[in-house]
PDB file of C-alpha atoms and ligand atoms in Angstrom:
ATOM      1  CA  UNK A   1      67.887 118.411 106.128  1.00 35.00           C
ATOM      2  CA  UNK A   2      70.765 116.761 106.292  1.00 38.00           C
ATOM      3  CA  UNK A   3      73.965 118.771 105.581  1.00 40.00           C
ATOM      4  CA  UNK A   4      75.512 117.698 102.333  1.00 42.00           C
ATOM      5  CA  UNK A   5      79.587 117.394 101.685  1.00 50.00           C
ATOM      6  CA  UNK A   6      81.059 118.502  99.128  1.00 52.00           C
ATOM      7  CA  UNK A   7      80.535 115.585  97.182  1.00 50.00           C
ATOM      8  CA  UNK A   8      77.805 113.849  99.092  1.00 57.00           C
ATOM      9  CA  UNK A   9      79.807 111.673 100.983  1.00 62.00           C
ATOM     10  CA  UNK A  10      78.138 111.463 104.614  1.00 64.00           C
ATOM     11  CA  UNK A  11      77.894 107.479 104.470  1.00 72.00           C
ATOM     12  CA  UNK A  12      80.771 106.652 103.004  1.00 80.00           C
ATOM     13  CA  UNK A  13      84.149 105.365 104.537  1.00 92.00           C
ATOM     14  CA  UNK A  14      85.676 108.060 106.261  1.00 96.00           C
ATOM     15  CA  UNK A  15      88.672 109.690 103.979  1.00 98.00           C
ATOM     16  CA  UNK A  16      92.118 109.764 104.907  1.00 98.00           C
ATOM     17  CA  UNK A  17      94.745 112.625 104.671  1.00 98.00           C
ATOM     18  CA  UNK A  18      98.131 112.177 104.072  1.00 98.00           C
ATOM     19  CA  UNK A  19     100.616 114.554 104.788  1.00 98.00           C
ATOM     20  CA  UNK A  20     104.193 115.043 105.314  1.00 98.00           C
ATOM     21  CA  UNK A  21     107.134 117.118 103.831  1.00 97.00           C
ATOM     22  CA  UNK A  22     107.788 116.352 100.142  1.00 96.00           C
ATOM     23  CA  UNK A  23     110.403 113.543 100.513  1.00 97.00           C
ATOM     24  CA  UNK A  24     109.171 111.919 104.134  1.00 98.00           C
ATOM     25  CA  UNK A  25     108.418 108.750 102.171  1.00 98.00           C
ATOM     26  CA  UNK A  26     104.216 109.456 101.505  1.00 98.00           C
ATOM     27  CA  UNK A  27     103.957 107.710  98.144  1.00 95.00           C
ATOM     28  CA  UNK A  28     106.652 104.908  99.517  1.00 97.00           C
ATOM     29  CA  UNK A  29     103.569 103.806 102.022  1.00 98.00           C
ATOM     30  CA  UNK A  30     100.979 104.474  99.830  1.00 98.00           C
ATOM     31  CA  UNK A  31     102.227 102.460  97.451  1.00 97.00           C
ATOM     32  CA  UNK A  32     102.657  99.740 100.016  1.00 98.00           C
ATOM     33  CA  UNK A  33      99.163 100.187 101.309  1.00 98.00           C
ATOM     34  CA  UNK A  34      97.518  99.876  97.777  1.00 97.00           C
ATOM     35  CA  UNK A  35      99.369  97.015  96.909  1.00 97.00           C
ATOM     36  CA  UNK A  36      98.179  95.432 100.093  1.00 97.00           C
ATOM     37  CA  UNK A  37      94.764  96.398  99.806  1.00 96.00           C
ATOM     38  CA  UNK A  38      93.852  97.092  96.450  1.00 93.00           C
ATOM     39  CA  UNK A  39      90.422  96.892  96.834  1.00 95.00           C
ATOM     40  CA  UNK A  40      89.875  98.628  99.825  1.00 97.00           C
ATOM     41  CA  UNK A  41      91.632 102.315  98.942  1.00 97.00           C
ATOM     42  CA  UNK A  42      91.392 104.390  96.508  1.00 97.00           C
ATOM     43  CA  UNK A  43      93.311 107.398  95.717  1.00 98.00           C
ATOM     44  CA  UNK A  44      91.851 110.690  95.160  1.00 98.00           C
ATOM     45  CA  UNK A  45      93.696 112.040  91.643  1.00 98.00           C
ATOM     46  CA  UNK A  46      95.422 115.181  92.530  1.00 98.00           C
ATOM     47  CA  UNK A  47      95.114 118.196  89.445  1.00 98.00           C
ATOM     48  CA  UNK A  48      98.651 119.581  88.953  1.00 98.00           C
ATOM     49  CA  UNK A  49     100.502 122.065  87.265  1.00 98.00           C
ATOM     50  CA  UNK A  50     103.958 120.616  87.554  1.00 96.00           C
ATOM     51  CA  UNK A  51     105.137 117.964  84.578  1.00 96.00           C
ATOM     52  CA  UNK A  52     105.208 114.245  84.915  1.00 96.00           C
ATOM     53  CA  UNK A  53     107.958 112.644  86.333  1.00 92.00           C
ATOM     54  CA  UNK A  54     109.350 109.507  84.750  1.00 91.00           C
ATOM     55  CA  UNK A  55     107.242 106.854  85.101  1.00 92.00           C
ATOM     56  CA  UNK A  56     104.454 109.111  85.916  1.00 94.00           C
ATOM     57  CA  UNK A  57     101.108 108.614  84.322  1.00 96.00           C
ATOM     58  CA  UNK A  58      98.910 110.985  83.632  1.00 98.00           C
ATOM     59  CA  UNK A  59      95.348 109.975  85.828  1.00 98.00           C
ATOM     60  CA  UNK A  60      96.751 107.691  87.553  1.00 96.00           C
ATOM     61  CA  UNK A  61      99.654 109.646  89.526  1.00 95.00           C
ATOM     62  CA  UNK A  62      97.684 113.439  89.024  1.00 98.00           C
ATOM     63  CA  UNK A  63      95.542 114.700  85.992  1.00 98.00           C
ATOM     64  CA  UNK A  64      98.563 116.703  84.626  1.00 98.00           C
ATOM     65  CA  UNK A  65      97.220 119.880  83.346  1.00 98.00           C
ATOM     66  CA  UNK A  66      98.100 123.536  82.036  1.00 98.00           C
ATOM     67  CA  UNK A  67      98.113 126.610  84.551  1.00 98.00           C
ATOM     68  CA  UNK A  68      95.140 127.711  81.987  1.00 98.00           C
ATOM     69  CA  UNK A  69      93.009 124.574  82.789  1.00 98.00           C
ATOM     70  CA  UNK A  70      93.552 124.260  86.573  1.00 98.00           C
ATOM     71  CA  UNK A  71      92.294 128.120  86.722  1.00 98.00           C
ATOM     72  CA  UNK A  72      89.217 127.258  84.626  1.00 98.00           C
ATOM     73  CA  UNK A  73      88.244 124.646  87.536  1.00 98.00           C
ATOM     74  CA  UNK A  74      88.718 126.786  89.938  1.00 98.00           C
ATOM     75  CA  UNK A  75      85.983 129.112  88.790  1.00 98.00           C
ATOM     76  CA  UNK A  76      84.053 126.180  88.270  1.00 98.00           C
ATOM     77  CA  UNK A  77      84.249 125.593  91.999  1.00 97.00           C
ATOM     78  CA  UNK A  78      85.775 122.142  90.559  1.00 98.00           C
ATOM     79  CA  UNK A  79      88.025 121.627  93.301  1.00 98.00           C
ATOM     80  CA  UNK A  80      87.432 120.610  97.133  1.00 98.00           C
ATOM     81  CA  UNK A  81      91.200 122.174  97.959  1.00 98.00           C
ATOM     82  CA  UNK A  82      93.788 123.768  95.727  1.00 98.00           C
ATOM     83  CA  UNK A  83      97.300 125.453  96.817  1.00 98.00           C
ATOM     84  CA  UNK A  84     100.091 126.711  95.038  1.00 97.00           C
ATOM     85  CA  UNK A  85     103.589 124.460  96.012  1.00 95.00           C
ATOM     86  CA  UNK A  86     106.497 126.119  94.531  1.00 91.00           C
ATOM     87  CA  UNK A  87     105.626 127.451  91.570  1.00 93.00           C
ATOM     88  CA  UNK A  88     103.210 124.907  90.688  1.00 96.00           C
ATOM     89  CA  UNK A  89      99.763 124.246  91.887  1.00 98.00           C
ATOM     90  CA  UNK A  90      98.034 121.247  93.112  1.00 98.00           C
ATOM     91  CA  UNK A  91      94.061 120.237  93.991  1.00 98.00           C
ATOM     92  CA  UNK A  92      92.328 117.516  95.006  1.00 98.00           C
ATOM     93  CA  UNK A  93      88.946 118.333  92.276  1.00 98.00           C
ATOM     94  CA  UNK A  94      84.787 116.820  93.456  1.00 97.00           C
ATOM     95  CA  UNK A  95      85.083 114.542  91.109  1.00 98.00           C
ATOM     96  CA  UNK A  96      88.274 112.978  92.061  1.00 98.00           C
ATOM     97  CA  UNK A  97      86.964 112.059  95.609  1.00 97.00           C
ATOM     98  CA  UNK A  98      83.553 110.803  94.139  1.00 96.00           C
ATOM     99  CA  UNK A  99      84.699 108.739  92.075  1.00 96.00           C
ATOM    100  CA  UNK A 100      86.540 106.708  94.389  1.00 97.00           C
ATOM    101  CA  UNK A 101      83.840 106.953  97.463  1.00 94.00           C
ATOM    102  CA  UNK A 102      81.199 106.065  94.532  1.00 94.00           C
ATOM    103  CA  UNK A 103      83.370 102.482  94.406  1.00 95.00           C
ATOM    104  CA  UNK A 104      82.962 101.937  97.777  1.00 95.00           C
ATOM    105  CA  UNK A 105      86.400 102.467  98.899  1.00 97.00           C
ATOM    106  CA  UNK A 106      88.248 104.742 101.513  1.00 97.00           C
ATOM    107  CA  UNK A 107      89.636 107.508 100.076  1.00 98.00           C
ATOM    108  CA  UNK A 108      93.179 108.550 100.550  1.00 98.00           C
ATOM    109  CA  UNK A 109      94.161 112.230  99.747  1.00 98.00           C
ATOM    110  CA  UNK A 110      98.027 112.825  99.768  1.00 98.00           C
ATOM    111  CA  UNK A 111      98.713 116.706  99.835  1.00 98.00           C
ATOM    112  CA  UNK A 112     100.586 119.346 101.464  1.00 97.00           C
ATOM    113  CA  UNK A 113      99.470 121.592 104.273  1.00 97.00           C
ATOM    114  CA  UNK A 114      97.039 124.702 102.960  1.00 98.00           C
ATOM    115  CA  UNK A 115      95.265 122.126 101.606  1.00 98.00           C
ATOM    116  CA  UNK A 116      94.967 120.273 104.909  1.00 98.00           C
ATOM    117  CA  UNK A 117      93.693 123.391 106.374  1.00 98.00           C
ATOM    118  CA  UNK A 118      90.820 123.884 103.592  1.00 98.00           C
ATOM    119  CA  UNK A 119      89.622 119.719 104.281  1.00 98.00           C
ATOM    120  CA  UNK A 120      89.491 120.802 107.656  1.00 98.00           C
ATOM    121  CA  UNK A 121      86.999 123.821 106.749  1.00 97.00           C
ATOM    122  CA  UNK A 122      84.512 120.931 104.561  1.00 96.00           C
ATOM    123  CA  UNK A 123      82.471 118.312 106.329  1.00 91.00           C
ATOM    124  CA  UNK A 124      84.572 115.489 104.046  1.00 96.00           C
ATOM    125  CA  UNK A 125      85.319 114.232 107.532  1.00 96.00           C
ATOM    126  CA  UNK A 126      88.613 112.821 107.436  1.00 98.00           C
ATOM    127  CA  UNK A 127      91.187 111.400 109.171  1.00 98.00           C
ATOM    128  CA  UNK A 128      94.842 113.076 109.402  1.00 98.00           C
ATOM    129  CA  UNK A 129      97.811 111.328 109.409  1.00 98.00           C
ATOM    130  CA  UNK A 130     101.282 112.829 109.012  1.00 98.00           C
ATOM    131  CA  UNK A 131     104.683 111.121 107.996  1.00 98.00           C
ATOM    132  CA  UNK A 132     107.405 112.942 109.569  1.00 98.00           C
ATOM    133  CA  UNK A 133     110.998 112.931 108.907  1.00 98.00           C
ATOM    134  CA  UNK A 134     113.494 111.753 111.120  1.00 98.00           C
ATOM    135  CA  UNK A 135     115.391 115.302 110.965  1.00 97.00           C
ATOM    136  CA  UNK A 136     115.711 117.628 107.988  1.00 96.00           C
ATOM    137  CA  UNK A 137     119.214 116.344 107.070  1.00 97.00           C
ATOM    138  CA  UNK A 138     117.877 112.931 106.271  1.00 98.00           C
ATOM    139  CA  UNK A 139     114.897 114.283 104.422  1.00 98.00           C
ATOM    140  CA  UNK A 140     117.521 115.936 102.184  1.00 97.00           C
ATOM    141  CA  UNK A 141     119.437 112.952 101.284  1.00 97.00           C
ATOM    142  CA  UNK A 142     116.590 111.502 101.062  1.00 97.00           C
ATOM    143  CA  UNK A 143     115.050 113.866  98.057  1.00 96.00           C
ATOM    144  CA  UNK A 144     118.294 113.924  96.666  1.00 96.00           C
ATOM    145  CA  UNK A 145     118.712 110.048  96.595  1.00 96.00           C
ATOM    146  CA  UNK A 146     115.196 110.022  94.897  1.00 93.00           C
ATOM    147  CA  UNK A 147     116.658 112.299  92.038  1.00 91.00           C
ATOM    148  CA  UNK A 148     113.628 113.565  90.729  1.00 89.00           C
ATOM    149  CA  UNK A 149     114.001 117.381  91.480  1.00 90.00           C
ATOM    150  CA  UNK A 150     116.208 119.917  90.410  1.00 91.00           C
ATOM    151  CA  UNK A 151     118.208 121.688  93.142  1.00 93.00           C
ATOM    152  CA  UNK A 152     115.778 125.095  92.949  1.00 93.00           C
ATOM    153  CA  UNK A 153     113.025 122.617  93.375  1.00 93.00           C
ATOM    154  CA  UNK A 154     114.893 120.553  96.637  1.00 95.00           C
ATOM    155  CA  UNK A 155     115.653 124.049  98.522  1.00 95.00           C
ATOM    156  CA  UNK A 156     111.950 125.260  97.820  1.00 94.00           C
ATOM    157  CA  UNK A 157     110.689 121.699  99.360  1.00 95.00           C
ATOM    158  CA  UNK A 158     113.511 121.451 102.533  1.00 97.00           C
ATOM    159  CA  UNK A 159     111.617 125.403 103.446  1.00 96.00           C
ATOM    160  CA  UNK A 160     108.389 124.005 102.720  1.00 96.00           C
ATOM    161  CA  UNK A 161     109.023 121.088 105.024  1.00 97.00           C
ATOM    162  CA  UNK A 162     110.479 123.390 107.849  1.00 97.00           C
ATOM    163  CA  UNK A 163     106.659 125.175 107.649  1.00 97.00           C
ATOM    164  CA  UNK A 164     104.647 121.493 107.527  1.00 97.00           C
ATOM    165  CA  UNK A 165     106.797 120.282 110.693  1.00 97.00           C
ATOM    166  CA  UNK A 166     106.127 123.544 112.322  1.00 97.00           C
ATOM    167  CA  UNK A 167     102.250 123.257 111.731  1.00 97.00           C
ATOM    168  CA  UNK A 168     102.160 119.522 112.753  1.00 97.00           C
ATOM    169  CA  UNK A 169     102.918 120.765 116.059  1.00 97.00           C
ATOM    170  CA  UNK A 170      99.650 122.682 116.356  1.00 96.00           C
ATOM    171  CA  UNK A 171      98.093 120.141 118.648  1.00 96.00           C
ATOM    172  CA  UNK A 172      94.995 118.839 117.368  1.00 95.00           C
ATOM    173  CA  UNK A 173      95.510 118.816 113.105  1.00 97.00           C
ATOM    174  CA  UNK A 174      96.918 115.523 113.194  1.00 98.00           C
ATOM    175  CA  UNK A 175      95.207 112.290 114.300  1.00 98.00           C
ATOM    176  CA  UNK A 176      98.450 110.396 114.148  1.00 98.00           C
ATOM    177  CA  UNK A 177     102.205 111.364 113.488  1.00 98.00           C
ATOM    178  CA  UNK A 178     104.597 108.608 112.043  1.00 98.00           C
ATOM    179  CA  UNK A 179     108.127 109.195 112.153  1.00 98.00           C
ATOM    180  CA  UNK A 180     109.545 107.707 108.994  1.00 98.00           C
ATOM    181  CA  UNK A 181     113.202 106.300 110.439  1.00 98.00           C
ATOM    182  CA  UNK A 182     112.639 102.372 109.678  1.00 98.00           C
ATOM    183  CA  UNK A 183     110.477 101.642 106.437  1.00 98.00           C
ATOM    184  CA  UNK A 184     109.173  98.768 108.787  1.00 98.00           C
ATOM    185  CA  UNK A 185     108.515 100.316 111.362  1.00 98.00           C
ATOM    186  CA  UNK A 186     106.687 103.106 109.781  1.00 98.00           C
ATOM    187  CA  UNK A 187     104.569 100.322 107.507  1.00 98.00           C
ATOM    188  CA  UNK A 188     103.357  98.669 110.577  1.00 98.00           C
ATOM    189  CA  UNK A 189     102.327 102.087 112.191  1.00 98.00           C
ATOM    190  CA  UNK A 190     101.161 103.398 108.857  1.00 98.00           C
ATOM    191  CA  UNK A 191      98.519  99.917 107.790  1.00 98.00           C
ATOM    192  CA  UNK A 192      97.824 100.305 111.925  1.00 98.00           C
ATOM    193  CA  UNK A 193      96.313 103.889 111.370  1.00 98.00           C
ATOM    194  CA  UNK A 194      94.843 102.977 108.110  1.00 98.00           C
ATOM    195  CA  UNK A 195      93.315  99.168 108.728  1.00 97.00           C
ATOM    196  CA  UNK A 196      92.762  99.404 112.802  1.00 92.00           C
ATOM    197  CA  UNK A 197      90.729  96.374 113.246  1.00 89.00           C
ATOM    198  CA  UNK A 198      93.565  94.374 111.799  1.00 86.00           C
ATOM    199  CA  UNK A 199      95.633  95.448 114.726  1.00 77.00           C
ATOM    200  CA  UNK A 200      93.256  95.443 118.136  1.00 68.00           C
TER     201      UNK A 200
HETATM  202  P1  ADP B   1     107.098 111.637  99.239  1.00 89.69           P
HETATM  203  O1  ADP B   1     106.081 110.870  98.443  1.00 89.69           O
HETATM  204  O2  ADP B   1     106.623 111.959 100.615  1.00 89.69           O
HETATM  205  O3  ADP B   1     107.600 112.861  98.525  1.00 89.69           O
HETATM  206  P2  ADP B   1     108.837 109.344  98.693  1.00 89.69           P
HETATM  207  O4  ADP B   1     107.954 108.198  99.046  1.00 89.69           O
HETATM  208  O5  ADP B   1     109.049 109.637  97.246  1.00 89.69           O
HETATM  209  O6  ADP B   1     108.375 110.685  99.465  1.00 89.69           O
HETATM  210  O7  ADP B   1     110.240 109.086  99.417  1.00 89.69           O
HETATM  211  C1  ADP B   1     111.373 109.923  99.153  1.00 89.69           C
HETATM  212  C2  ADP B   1     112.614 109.039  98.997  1.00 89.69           C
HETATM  213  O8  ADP B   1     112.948 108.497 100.281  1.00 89.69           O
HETATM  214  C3  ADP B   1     112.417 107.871  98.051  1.00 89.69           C
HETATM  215  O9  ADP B   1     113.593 107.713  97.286  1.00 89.69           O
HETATM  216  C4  ADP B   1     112.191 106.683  98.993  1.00 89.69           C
HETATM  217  O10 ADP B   1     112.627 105.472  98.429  1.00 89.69           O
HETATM  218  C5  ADP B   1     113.028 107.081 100.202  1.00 89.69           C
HETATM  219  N1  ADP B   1     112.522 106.578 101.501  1.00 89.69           N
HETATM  220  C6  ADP B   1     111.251 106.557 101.953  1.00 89.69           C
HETATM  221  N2  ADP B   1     111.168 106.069 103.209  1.00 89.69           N
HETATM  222  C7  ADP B   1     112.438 105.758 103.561  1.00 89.69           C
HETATM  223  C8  ADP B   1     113.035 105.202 104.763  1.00 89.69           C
HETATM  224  N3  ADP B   1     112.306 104.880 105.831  1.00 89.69           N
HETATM  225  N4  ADP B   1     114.367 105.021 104.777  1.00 89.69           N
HETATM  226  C9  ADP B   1     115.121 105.356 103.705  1.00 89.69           C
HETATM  227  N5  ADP B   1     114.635 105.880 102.552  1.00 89.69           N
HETATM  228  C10 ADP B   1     113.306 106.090 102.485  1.00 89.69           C
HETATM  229  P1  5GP B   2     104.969 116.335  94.381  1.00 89.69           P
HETATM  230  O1  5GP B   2     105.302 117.400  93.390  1.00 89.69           O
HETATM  231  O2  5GP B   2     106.190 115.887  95.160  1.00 89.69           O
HETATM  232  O3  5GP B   2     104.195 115.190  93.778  1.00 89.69           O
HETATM  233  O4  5GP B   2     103.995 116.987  95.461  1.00 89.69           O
HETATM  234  C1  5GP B   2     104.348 118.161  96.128  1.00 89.69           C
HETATM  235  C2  5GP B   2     103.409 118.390  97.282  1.00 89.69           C
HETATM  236  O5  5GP B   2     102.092 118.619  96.796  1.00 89.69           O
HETATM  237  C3  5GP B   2     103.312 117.202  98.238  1.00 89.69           C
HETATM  238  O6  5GP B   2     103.367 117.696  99.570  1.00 89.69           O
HETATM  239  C4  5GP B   2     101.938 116.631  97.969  1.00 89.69           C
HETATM  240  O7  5GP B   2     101.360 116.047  99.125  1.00 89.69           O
HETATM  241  C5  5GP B   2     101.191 117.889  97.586  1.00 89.69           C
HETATM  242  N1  5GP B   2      99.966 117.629  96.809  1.00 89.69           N
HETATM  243  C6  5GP B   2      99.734 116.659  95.895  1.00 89.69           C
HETATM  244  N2  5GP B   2      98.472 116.739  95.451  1.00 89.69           N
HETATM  245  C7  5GP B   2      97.887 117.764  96.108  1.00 89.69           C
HETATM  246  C8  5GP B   2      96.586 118.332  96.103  1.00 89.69           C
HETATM  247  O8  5GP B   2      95.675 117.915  95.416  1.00 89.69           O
HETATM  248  N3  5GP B   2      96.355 119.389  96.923  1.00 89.69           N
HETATM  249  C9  5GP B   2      97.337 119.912  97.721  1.00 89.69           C
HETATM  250  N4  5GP B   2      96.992 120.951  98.499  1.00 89.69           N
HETATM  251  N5  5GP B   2      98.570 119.399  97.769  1.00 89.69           N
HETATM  252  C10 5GP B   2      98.843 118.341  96.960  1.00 89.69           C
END
């Protein structure tokens, strides 16, 4: 029999992983790419722990929920992934990627590294891109120019993004690294990775 994935995708578009330090400019493309393709992507809802930020809406940007809830999906075996990032936790849940493969549509997880390491371990078989900073300096004017975290929460995510650089460099986990100097530049390489045949 054939083996089954964790939420039955084997003939579906292969999903794509989205990585990078909190800040390297991951929803910035996203955004782009959904814009450009609305149809064709579709973005796995994340679970989280942490509160909205402004203009954040609840199922579309995560399914904001209390530490009590996310721990009753866990034992549900809800979730495909789940890691704790600073004091908040974060999972990509079944249902989330089902519901977008069931459309049809490629499915684009953006998440931080444990979790990267637990897709890995299912047979979702994705594709793993990373968006890397051009040096930590610039990723910290850069979360501090967003102005959405407090300054406990920008220290935790400039050590957090010290670790994700350091594991990028594990050759292998990454099927593409984009260094996010030019917003241009990084589009192009960034709809290249995620709509090939446009480009060859
Ligand atoms: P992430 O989703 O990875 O946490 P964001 O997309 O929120 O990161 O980007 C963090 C901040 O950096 C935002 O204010 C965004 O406008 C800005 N930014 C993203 N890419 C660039 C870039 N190439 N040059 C300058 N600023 C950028
Ligand atoms: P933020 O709080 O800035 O939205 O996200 C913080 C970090 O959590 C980012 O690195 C983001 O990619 C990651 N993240 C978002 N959703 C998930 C998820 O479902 N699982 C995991 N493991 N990380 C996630």
């Amino acid at each position: 029999m054939a083996p089954t994935g964790p939420a039955g995708l084997e003939d579906k578009p292969r999903p794509i992983v989205v990585s990078g330090p909190s800040g390297s400019g991951k929803s910035t493309l996203l955004k782009r790419l959904f814009d450009a393709y609305p149809d064709r992507f579709g973005f796995s809802v994340s679970h989280t722990t942490r509160s909205p930020r402004p203009g954040e809406e609840d199922g579309v940007a995560y399914n904001f929920v209390t530490k009590d809830a996310f721990k009753k999906l866990i034992d549900e075996n809800g979730f495909i992934e789940h890691a704790q990032f600073g004091s908040n936790m974060y999972g990509t849940s079944v249902q989330a990627v089902k519901s977008v493969a069931e459309k049809g549509q490629t499915c684009i997880l953006d998440i931080e590294m444990e979790g990267v390491k637990q897709v890995k371990k299912t047979d979702l078989n994705a594709r793993f891109l990373f968006l890397q900073p051009p040096s930590v300096e610039i990723l910290e004017k850069r979360l501090r120019g967003r102005g959405t975290d407090k300054e406990e929460d920008i220290q935790s995510r400039l050590a957090q993004a010290e670790k994700e650089i350091e594991y990028s460099k594990t050759p292998g986990v990454h099927d593409k690294i984009i260094i996010n100097d030019d917003l241009e530049k990084a589009w192009q390489e960034f709809k290249e990775f995620c709509v090939p045949e446009e480009s060859s």
